PDB file of C-alpha atoms in Angstrom:
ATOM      1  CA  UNK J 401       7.473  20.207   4.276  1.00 44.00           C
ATOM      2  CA  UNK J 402       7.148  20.042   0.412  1.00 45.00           C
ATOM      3  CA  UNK J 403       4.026  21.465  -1.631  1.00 49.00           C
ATOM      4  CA  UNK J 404       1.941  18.649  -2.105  1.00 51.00           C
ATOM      5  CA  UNK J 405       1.002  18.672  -5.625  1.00 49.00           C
ATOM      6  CA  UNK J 406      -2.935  17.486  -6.832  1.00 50.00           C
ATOM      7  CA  UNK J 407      -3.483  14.103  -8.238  1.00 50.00           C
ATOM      8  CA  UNK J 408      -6.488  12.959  -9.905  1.00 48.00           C
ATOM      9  CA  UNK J 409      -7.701   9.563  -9.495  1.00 47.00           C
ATOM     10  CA  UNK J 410     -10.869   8.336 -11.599  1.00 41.00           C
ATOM     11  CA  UNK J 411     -12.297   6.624  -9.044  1.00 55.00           C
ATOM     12  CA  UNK J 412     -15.605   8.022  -7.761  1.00 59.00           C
ATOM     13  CA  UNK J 413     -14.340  11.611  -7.907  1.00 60.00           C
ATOM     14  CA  UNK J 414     -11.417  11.087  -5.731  1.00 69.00           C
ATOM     15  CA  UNK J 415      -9.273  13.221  -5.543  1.00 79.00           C
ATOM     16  CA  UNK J 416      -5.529  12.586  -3.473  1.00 82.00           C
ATOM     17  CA  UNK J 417      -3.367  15.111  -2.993  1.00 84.00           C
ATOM     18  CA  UNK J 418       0.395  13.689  -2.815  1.00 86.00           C
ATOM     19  CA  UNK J 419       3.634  15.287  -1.321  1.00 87.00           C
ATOM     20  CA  UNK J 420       6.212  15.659  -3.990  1.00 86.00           C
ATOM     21  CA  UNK J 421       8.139  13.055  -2.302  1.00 88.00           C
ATOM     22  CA  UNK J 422       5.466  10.346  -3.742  1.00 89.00           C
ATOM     23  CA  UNK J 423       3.849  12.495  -6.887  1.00 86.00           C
ATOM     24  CA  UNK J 424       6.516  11.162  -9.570  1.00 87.00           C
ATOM     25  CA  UNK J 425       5.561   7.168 -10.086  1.00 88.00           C
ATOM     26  CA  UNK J 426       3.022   6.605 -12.712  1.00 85.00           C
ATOM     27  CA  UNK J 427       0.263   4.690 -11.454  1.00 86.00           C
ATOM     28  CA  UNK J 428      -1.481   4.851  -8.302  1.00 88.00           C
ATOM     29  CA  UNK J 429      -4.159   2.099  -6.275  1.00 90.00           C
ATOM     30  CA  UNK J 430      -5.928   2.419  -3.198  1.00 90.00           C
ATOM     31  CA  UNK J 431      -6.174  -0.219  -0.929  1.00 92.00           C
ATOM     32  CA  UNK J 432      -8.279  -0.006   2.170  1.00 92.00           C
ATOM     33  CA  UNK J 433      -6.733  -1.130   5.681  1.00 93.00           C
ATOM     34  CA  UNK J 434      -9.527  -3.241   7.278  1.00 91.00           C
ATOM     35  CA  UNK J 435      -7.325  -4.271  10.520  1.00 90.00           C
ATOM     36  CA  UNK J 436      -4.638  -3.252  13.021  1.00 89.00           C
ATOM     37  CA  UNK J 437      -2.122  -5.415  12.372  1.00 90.00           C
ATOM     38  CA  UNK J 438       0.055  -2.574  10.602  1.00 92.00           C
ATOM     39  CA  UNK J 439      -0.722   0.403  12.773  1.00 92.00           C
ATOM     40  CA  UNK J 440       2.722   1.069  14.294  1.00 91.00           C
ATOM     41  CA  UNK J 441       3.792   1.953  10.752  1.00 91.00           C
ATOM     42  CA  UNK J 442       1.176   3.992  10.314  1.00 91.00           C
ATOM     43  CA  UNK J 443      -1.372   2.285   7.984  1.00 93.00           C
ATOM     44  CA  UNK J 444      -4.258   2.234  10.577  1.00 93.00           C
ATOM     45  CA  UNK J 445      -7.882   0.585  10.529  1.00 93.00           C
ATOM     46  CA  UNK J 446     -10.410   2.726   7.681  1.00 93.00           C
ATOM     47  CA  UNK J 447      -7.020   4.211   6.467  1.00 94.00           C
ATOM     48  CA  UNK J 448      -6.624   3.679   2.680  1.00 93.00           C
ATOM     49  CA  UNK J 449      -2.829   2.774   1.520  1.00 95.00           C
ATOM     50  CA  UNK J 450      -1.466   3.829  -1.257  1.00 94.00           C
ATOM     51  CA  UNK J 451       0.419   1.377  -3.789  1.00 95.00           C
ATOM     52  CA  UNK J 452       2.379   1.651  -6.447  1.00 95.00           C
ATOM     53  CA  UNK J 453       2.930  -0.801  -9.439  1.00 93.00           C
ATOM     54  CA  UNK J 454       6.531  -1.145  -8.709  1.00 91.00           C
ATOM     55  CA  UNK J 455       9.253  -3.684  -8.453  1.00 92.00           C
ATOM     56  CA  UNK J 456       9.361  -4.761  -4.817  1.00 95.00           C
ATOM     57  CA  UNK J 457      12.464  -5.591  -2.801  1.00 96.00           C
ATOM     58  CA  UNK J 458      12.561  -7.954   0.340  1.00 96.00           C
ATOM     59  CA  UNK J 459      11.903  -5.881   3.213  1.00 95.00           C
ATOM     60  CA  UNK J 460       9.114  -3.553   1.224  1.00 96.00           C
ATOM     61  CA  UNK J 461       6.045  -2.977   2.256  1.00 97.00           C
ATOM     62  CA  UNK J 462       3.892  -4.417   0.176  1.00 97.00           C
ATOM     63  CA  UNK J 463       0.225  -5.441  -1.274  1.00 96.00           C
ATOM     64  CA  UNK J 464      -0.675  -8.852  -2.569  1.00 96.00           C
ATOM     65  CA  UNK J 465      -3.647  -9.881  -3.724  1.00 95.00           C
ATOM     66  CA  UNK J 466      -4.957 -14.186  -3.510  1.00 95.00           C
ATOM     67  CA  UNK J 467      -5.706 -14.967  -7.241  1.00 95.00           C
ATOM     68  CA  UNK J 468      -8.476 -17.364  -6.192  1.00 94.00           C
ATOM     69  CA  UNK J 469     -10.519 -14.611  -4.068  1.00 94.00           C
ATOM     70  CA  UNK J 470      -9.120 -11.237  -4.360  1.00 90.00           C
ATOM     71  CA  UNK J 471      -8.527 -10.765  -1.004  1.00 91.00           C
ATOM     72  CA  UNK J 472      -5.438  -8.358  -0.433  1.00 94.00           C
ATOM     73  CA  UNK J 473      -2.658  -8.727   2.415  1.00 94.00           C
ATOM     74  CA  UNK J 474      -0.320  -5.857   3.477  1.00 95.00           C
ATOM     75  CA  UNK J 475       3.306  -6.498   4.774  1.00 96.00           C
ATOM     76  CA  UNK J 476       6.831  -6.819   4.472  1.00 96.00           C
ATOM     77  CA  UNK J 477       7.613  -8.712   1.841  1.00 97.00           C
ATOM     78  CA  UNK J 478       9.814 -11.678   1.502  1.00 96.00           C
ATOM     79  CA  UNK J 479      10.149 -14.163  -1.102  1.00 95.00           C
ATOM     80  CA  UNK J 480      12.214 -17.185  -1.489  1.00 93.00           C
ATOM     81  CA  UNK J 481      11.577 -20.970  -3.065  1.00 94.00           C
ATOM     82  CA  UNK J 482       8.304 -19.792  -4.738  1.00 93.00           C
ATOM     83  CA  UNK J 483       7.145 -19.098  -1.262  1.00 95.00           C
ATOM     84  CA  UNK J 484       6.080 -15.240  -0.539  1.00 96.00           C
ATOM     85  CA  UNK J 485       5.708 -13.797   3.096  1.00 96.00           C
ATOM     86  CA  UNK J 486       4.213 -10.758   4.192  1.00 96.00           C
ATOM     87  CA  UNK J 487       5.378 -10.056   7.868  1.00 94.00           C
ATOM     88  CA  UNK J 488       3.074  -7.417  10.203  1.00 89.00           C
ATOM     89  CA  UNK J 489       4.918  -8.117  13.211  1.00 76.00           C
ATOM     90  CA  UNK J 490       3.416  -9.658  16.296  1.00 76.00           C
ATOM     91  CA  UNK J 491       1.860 -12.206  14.623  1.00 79.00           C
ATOM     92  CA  UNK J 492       2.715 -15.076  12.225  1.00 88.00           C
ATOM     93  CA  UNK J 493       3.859 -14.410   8.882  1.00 92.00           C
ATOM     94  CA  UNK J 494       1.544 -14.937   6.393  1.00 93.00           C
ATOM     95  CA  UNK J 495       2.833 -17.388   3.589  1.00 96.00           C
ATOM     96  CA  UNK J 496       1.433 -17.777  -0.169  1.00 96.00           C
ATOM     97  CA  UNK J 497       2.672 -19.864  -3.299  1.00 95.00           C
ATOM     98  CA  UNK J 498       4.019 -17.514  -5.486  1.00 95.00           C
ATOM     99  CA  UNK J 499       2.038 -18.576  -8.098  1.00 96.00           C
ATOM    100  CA  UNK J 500      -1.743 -17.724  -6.712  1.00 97.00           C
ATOM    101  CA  UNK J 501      -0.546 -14.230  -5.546  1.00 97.00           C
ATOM    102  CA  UNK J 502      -0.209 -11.064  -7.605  1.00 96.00           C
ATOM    103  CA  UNK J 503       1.808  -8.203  -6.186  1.00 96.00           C
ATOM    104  CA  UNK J 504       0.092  -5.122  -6.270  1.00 96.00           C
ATOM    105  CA  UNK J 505       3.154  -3.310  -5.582  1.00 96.00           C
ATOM    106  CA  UNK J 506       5.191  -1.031  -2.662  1.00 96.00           C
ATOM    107  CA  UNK J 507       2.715   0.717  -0.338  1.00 97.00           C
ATOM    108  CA  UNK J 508       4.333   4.585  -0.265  1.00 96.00           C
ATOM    109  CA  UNK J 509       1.582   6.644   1.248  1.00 95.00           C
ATOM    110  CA  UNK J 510      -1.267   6.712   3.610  1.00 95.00           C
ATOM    111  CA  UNK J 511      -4.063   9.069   4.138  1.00 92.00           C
ATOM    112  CA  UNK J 512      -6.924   8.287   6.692  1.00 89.00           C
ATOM    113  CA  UNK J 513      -9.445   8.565   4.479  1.00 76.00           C
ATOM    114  CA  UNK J 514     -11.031  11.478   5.459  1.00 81.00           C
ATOM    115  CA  UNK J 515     -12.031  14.119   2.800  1.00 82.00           C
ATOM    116  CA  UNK J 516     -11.265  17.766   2.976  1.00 82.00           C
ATOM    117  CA  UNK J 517     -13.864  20.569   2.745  1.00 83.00           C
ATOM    118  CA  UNK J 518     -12.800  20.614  -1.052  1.00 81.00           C
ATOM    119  CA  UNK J 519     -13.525  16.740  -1.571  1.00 79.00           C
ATOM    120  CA  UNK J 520      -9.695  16.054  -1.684  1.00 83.00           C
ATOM    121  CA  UNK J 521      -7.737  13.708   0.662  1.00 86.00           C
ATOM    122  CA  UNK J 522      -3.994  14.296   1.737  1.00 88.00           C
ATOM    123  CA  UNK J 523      -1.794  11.579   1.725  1.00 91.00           C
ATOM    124  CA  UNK J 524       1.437  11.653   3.283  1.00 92.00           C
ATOM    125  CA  UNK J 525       4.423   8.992   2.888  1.00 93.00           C
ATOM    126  CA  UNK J 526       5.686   6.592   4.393  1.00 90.00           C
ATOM    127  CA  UNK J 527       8.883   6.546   5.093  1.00 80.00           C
ATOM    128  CA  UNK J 528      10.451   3.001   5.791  1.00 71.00           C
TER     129      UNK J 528
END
């Protein structure tokens, strides 16, 4: 397993510390898993996900947030006609009009939230 290398976040004093295999993108958000629904792919309830502002593919995992509330969704992502989906599996798809989402970006890491002795918190990827 790689070194992971420190990464500061200025969020509250968090601190994450990511595996090389995640360390090179340029900006990082949190996003806090408040169900089960993506569990089998490791992003559990209380876990936070970590997403990167990148270009996302069909088939990505992703974060969206609704323009009218800011409430996020997590899943794989699928776009076509100016509709998005976000897939979990095992339940219906979730479907938004392109145009009152905003993709957050591809979900890459996962750590379950809870701190080390030194107030830092490991993530590790995901690999999908």
């Amino acid at each position: 397993q790689p070194d992971p290398i420190p990464v500061g976040i200025a969020s509250d004093d968090l601190q994450l510390v990511l595996p090389r295999a995640i360390a090179h993108y340029d900006g990082y958000q949190g996003v806090w898993i408040n169900n089960s629904d993506l569990a089998s792919y490791g992003l559990n309830r209380g876990s936070l996900a970590i997403v990167v502002p990148e270009e996302v593919r069909r088939g990505d995992l992703v974060a969206i947030t609704e323009l009218d509330n800011d409430l996020v969704s997590c899943g794989f992502y699928d776009c076509d006609f100016g509709i998005v989906c976000l897939e979990v599996g095992g339940s219906e798809p979730q479907l938004f009009d392109r145009s009152n989402v905003k993709i957050l970006g591809r979900i890459v890491g996962v750590t379950n939230a809870k701190k080390n002795s030194d107030g830092t918190m490991e993530v590790r990827p995901l690999n999908l």
